[in-house]
Coordinates of C-alpha atoms and ligand atoms in Angstrom, one line a residue:
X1 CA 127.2 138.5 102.9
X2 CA 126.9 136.7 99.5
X3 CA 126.8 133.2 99.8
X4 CA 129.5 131.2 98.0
X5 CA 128.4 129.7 94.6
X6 CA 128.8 125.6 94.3
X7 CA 127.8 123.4 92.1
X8 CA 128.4 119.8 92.1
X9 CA 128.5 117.9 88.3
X10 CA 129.1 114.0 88.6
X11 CA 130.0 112.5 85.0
X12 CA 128.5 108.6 85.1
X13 CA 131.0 107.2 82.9
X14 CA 131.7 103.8 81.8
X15 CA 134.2 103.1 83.6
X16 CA 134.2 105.5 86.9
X17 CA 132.0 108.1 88.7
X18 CA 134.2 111.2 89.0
X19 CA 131.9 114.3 91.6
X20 CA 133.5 117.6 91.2
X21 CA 132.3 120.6 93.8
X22 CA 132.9 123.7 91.9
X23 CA 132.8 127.1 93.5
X24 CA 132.7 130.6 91.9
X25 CA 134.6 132.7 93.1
X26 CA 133.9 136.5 93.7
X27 CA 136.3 137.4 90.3
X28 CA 134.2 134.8 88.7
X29 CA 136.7 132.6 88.0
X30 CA 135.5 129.3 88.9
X31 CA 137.6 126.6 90.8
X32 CA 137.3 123.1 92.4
X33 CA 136.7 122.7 95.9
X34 CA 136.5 119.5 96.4
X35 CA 137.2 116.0 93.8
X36 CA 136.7 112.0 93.8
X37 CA 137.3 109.5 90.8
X38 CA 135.5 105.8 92.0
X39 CA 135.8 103.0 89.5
X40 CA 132.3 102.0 88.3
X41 CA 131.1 98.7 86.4
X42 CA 127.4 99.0 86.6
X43 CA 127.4 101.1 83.2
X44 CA 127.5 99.9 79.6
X45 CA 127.7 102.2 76.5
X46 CA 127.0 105.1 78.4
X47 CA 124.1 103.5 80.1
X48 CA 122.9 102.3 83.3
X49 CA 123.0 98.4 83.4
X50 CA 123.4 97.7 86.6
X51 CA 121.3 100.2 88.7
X52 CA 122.5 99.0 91.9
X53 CA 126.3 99.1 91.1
X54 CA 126.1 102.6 89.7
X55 CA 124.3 104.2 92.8
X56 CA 126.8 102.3 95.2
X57 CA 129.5 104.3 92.9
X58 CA 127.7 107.4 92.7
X59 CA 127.0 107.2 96.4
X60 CA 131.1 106.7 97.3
X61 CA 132.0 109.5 94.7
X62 CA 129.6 112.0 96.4
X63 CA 130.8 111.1 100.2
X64 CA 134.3 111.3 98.9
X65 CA 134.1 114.1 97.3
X66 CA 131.9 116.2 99.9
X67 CA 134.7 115.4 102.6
X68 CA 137.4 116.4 100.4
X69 CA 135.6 119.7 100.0
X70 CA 134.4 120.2 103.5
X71 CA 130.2 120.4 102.9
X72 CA 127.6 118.1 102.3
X73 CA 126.4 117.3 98.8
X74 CA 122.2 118.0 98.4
X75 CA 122.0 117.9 94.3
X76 CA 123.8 117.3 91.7
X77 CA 123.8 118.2 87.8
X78 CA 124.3 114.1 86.2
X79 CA 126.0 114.1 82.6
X80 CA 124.3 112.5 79.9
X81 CA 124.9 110.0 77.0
X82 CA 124.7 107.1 75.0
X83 CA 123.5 106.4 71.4
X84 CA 119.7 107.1 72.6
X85 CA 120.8 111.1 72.8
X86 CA 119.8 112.1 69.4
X87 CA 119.6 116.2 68.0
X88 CA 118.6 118.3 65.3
X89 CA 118.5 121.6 64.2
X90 CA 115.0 123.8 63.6
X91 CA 113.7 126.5 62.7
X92 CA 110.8 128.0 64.6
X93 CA 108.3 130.9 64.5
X94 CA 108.7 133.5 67.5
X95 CA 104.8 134.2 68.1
X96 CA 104.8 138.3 68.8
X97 CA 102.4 141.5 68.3
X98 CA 102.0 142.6 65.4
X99 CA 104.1 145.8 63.6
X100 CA 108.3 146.5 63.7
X101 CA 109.1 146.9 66.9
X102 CA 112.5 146.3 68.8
X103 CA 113.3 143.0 70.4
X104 CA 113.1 142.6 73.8
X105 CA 113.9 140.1 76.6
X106 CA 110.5 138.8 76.7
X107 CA 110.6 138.0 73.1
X108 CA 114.1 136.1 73.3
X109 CA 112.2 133.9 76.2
X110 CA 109.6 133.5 73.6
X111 CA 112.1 132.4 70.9
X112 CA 113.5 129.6 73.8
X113 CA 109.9 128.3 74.1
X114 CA 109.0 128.5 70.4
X115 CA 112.1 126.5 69.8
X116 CA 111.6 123.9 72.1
X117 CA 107.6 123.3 71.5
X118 CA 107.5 120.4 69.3
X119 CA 106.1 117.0 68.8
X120 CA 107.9 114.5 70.3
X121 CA 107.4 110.6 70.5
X122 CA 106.3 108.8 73.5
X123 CA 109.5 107.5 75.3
X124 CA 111.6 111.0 74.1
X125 CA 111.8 113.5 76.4
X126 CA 113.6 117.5 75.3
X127 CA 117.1 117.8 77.1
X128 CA 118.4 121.3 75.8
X129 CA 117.4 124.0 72.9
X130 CA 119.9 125.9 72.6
X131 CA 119.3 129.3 70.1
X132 CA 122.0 129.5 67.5
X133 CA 121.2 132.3 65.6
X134 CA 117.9 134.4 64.3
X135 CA 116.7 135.7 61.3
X136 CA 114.7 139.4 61.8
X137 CA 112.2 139.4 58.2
X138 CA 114.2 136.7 57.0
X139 CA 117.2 138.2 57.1
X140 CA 119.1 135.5 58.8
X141 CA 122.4 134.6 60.8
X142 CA 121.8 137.5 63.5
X143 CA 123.4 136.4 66.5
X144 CA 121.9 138.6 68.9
X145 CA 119.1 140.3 68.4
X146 CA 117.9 142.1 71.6
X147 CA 116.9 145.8 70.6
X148 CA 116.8 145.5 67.1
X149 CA 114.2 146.4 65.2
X150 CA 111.9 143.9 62.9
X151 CA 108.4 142.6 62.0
X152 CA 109.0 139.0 62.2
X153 CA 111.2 136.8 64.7
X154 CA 112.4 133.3 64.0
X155 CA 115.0 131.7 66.2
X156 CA 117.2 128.6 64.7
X157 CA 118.2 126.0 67.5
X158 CA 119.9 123.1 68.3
X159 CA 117.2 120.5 70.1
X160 CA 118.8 117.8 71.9
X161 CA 116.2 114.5 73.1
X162 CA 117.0 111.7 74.8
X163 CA 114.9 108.1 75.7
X164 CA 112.5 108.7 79.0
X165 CA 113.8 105.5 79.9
X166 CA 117.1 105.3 79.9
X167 CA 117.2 109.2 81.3
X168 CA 115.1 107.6 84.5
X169 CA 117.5 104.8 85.0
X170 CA 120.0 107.4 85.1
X171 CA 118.2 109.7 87.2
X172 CA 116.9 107.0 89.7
X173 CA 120.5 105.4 90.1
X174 CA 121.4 109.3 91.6
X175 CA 118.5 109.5 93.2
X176 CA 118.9 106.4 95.1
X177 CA 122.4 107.1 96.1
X178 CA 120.9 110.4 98.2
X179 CA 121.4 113.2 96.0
X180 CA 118.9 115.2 93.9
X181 CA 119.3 115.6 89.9
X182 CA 119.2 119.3 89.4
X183 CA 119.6 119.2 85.7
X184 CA 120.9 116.7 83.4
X185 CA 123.7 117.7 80.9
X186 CA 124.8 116.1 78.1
X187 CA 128.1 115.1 77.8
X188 CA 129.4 116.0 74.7
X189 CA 128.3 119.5 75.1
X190 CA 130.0 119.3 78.6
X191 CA 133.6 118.0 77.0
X192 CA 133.1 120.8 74.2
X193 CA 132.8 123.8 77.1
X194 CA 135.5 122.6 79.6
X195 CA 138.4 121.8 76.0
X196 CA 137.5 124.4 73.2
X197 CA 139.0 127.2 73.2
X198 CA 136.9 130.4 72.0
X199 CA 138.9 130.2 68.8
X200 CA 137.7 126.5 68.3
X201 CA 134.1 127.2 68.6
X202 CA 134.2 130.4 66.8
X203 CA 136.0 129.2 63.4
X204 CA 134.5 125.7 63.9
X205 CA 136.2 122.9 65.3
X206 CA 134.5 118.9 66.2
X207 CA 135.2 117.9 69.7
X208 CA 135.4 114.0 70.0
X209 CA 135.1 112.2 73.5
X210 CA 136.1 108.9 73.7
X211 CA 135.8 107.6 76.5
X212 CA 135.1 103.7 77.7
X213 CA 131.8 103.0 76.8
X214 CA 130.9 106.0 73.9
X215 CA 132.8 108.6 71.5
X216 CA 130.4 111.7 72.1
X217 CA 130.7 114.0 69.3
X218 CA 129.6 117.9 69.1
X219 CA 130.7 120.1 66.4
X220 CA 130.2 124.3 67.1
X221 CA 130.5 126.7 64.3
X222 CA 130.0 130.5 64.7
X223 CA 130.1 130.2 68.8
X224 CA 127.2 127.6 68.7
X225 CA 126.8 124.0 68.6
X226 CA 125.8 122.9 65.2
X227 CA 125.7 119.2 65.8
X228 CA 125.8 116.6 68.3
X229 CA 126.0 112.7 68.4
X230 CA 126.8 109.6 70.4
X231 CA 128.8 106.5 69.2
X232 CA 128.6 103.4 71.4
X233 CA 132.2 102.6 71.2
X234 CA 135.4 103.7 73.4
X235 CA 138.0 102.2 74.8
X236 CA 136.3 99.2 76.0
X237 CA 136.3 97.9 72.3
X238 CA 139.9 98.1 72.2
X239 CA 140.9 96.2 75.0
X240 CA 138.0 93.4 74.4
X241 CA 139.7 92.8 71.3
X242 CA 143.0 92.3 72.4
X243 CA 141.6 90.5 74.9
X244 CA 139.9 88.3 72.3
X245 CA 142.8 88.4 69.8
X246 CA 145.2 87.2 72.4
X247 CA 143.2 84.9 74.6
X248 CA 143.5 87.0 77.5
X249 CA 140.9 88.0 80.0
X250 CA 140.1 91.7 80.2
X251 CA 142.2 92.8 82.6
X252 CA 145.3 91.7 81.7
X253 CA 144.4 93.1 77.6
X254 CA 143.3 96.2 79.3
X255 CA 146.8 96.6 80.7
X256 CA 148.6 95.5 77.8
X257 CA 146.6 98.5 76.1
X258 CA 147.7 100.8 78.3
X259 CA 151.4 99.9 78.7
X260 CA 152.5 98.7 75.0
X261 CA 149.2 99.4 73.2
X262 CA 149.5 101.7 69.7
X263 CA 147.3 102.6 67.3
X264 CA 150.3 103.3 64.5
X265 CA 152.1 99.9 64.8
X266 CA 154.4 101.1 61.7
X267 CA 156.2 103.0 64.1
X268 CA 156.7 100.3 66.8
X269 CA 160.0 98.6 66.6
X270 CA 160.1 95.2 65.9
X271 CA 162.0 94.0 68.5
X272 CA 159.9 95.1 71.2
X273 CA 158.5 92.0 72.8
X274 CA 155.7 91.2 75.1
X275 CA 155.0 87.6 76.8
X276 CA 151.4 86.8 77.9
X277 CA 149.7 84.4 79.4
X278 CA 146.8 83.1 77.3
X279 CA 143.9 81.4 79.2
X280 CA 143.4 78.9 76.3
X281 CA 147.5 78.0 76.3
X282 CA 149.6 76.0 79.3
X283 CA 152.8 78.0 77.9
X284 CA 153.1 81.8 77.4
X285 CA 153.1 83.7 74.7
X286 CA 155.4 86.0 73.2
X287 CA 154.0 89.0 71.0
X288 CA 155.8 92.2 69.4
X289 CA 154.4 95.7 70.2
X290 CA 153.8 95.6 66.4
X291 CA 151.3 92.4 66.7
X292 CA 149.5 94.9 69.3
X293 CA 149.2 97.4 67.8
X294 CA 147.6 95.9 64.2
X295 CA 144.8 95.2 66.5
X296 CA 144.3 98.5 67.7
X297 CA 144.9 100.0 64.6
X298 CA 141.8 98.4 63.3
X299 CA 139.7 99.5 65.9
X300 CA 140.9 103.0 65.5
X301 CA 140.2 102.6 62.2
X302 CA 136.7 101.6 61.9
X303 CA 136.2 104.2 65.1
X304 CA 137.2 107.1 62.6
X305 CA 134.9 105.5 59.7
X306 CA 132.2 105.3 62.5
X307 CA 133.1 109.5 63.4
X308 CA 133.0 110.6 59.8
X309 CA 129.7 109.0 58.8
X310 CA 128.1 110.8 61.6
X311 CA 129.8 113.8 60.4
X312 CA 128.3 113.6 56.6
X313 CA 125.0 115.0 57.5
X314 CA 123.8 117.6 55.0
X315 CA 123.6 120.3 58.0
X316 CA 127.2 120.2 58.1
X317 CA 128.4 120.3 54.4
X318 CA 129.1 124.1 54.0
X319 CA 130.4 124.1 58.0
X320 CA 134.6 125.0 58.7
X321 CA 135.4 122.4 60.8
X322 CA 139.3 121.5 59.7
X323 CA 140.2 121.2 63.4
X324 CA 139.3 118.1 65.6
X325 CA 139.9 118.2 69.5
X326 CA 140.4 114.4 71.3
X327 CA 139.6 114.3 74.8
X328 CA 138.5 111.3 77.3
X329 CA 140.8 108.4 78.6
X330 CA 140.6 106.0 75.0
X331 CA 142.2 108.8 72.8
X332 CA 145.1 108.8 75.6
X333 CA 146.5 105.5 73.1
X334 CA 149.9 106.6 71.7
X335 CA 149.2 107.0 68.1
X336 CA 145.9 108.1 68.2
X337 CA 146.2 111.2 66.8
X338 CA 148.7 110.2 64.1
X339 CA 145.9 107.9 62.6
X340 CA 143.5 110.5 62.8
X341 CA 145.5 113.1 61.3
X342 CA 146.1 110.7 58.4
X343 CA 142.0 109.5 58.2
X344 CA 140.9 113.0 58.8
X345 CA 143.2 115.6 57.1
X346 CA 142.5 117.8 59.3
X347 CA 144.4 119.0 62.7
X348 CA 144.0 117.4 65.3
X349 CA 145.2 117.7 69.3
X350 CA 144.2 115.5 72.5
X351 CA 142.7 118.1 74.7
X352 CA 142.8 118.3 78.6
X353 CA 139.8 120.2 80.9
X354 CA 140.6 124.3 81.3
X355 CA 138.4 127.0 82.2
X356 CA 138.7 125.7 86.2
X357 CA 140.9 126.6 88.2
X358 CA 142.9 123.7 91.2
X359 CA 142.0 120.9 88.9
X360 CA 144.5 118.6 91.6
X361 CA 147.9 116.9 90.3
X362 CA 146.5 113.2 88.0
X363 CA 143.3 115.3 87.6
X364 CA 144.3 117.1 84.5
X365 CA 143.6 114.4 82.3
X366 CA 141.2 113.9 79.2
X367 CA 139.0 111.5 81.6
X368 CA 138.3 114.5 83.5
X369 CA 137.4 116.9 80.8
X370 CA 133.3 115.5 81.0
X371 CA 133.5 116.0 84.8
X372 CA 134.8 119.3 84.7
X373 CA 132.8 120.3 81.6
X374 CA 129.2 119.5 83.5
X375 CA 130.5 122.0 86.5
X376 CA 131.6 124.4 83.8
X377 CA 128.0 124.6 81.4
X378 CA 125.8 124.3 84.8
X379 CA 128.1 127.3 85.8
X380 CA 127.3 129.3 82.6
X381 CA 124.2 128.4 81.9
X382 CA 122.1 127.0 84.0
X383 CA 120.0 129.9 87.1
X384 CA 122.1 130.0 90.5
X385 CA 121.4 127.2 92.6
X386 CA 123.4 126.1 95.8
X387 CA 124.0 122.2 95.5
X388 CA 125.2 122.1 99.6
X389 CA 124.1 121.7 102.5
X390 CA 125.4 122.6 105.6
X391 CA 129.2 123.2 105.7
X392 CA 131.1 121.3 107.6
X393 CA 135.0 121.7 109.1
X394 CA 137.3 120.3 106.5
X395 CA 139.8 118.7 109.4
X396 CA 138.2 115.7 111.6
X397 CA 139.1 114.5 114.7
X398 CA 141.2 111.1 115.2
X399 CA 140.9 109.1 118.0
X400 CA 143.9 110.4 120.1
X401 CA 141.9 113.6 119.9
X402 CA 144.5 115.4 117.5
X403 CA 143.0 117.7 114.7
X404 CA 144.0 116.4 111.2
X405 CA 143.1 117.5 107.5
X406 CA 140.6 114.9 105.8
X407 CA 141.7 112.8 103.0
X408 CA 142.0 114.3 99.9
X409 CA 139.3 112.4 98.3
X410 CA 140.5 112.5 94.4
X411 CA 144.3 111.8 95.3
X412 CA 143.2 109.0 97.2
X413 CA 140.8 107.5 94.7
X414 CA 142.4 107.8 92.1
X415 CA 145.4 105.7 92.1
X416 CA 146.4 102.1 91.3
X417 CA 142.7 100.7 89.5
X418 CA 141.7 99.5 86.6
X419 CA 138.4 100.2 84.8
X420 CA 136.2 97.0 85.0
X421 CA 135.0 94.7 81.8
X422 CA 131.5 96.4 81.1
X423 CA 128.4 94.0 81.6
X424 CA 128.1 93.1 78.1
X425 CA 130.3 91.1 75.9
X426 CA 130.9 93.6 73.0
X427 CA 129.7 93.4 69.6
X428 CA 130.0 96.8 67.9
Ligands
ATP1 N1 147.1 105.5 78.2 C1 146.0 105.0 77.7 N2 146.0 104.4 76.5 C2 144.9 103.9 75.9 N3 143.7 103.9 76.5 C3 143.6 104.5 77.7 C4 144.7 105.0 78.4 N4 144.3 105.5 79.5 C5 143.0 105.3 79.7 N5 142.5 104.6 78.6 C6 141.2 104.2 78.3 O1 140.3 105.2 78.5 C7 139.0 104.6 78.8 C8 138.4 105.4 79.9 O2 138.2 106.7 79.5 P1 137.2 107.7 80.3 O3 137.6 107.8 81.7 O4 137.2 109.0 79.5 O5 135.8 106.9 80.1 P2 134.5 107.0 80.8 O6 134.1 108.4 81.0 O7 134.4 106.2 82.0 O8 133.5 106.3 79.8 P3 132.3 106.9 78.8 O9 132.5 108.4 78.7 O10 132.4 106.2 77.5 O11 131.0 106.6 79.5 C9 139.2 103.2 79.1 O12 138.7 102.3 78.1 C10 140.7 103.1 79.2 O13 141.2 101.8 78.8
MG2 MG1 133.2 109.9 79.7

């Protein structure tokens, strides 16, 4: 009997580990088997900063998750990012015999190594090629080119490289919590496959993550990706300047974010009233919704400047992309997308993870779409490889000796926490 195909993907985040066991299903359809969100604070921008913090996360994500599935975890695909993630298109030569002939399998493996054999510096290290398109005797854009006849073969791809270093803090922090790295993915090519929809990708669309650490940007045009960058700044930024503004330690800005935080404080009525509690003040402090939101505003709007400079590179001047999909928690503020639409001109929606199946109720949220979107690209594009070990009963047995189901471990991780302050003190 065929052996049921899971893969486990665990997105590193800023602000939480989230493990999700995926499972194929015999329709192909692929659905989660088993879920767990963990707060994390040992990550900064994206980045491991404190080693021992992230694996203790990593290594309560995994355990959670595996009961809440049923198996135990052996290896993992780990999302990538942070501003060390850099990419760029080339051009390559596919070396073949001589004389038209048609192209065949062989030769498309070629074009992937042709593509990806290039000079890199010491501490960089090749993440993905992906092929975009090929040109057959320079007659380009061809999209597929298996069994078509030509002389010449060159293959146009999009190369993604990331910092040795930071990718073996990364890797080491998984490893230590008791899990191999199968593959690395990075994350904003796993937020683009679990949010845009074939339409998106086709007639080109720029998929925005902003989570709390990073805004990981990848823009696709024709099916492919065309571009792909990482901005140190999420949601982080935006509490730690309320925080600042007001006097207030991170915590209690981060909440004030979340509960009466705007980015479009023109539409906030001025009678709404908060009162704080500022640590450098013996009396409290009453604000409007209004004051909040000018501070947030600001943010969003150097956050947008930030986006479109990385989206002026020449690569990108003759691409479609007059449609911008949000996802991750920081583009969850109310009035996000109204200041976008407005510095953009272009439309805009705040995406949630599809494409699998029994995402649980509180999972179906942009802070997810990472998660789900490492299950979904190791799914699609990565060879079969079972991530399990041994299966194990999903019920366990309580002391009285009665059979009961395990915790559901996202349900019960998920509620009631609040992402931690990040290690540094921010300056971006
Ligand atoms: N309703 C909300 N309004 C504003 N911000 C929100 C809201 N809900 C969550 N956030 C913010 O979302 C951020 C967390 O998002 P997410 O879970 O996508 O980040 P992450 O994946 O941990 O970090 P990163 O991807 O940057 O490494 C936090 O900064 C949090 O304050
Ligand atoms: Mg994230």
């Amino acid at each position: 009997m065929m052996q049921d195909d899971f893969r486990v993907a665990i997105d590193i985040g800023t602000t939480k580990v989230c493990t999700i066991i995926a499972r194929k299903r015999p329709d192909h359809r692929v659905e989660v088997a088993g879920i767990s969100i963990v707060p994390c604070s040992g990550m900064s921008k994206g980045m491991v900063a404190d080693s021992a913090a992230v694996t203790a996360a990593i290594k309560e994500s995994v355990t959670a998750a595996a009961a809440d599935a049923g198996v135990e975890i052996s290896s993992v695909y780990a999302g990538l990012t942070g501003s060390h993630v850099e990419s760029k298109n080339r051009w390559a030569n596919v070396p073949r015999s001589d004389g038209m002939r048609a192209v065949t399998d062989l030769d498309i493996s070629a074009a992937k190594k042709a593509a990806g054999s290039m000079d890199l510096a010491d501490d960089r290290r090749l993440l993905h090629v992906i092929p975009r398109s090929y040109a057959l005797d320079g007659l380009h854009g061809v999209r597929n080119p298996l069994g078509m006849h030509t002389g010449e073969l060159h293959v146009e791809s999009h190369v993604i490289t990331g910092s040795i270093s930071k990718i073996t803090e990364l890797h080491n922090a998984v490893s230590d919590a008791g899990v191999r790295v199968s593959s690395m993915v990075v994350e904003p090519l796993a937020s683009a496959d679990a949010v845009l929809t074939a339409d998106e990708r086709e007639e080109g669309a720029v998929l925005i993550d902003v989570g709390g650490g990073t805004s990981d940007i990848a823009v696709y045009h024709d099916g492919a990706v065309v571009h792909t960058a990482v901005i140190p700044v999420g949601g982080f930024q935006f509490s730690n300047d309320l925080s600042i503004a007001f006097a207030i330690d991170f915590d209690s800005a981060e909440q004030l974010k979340i509960e009466h935080g705007t980015a479009a404080p023109e539409l906030a009525g001025m009678k709404e009233e908060i009162t704080l509690n500022p640590t450098t003040m013996n009396q409290p402090l009453t604000i409007s919704k209004r004051e909040i939101g000018q501070v947030l505003k600001e943010r969003t709007s150097e956050l947008f400047r930030m986006i479109q400079l990385k989206l002026e590179e020449p690569h990108l001047a003759d691409i479609p992309t007059d449609r911008i999909v949000f996802t991750g928690g920081g583009a969850k503020l109310d009035g996000f997308l109204n200041i976008a639409k407005y510095i953009f001109q272009r439309k805009v929606r705040l995406a949630t993870p599809r494409g699998l199946d029994g995402m649980p109720e509180g999972t179906n949220d942009p802070s997810y779409s990472a998660a789900a979107g490492i299950a979904l690209w190791g799914m699609r594009n990565l060879p079969a490889e079972n991530h399990i070990g041994e299966r194990k009963s999903a019920t366990t047995s309580n002391t009285s000796g009665t059979v009961e189901k395990a915790p559901t471990g996202a349900l019960s991780m998920i509620r009631g926490w609040l992402p931690k302050r990040e290690k540094e003190t921010a300056g971006t």
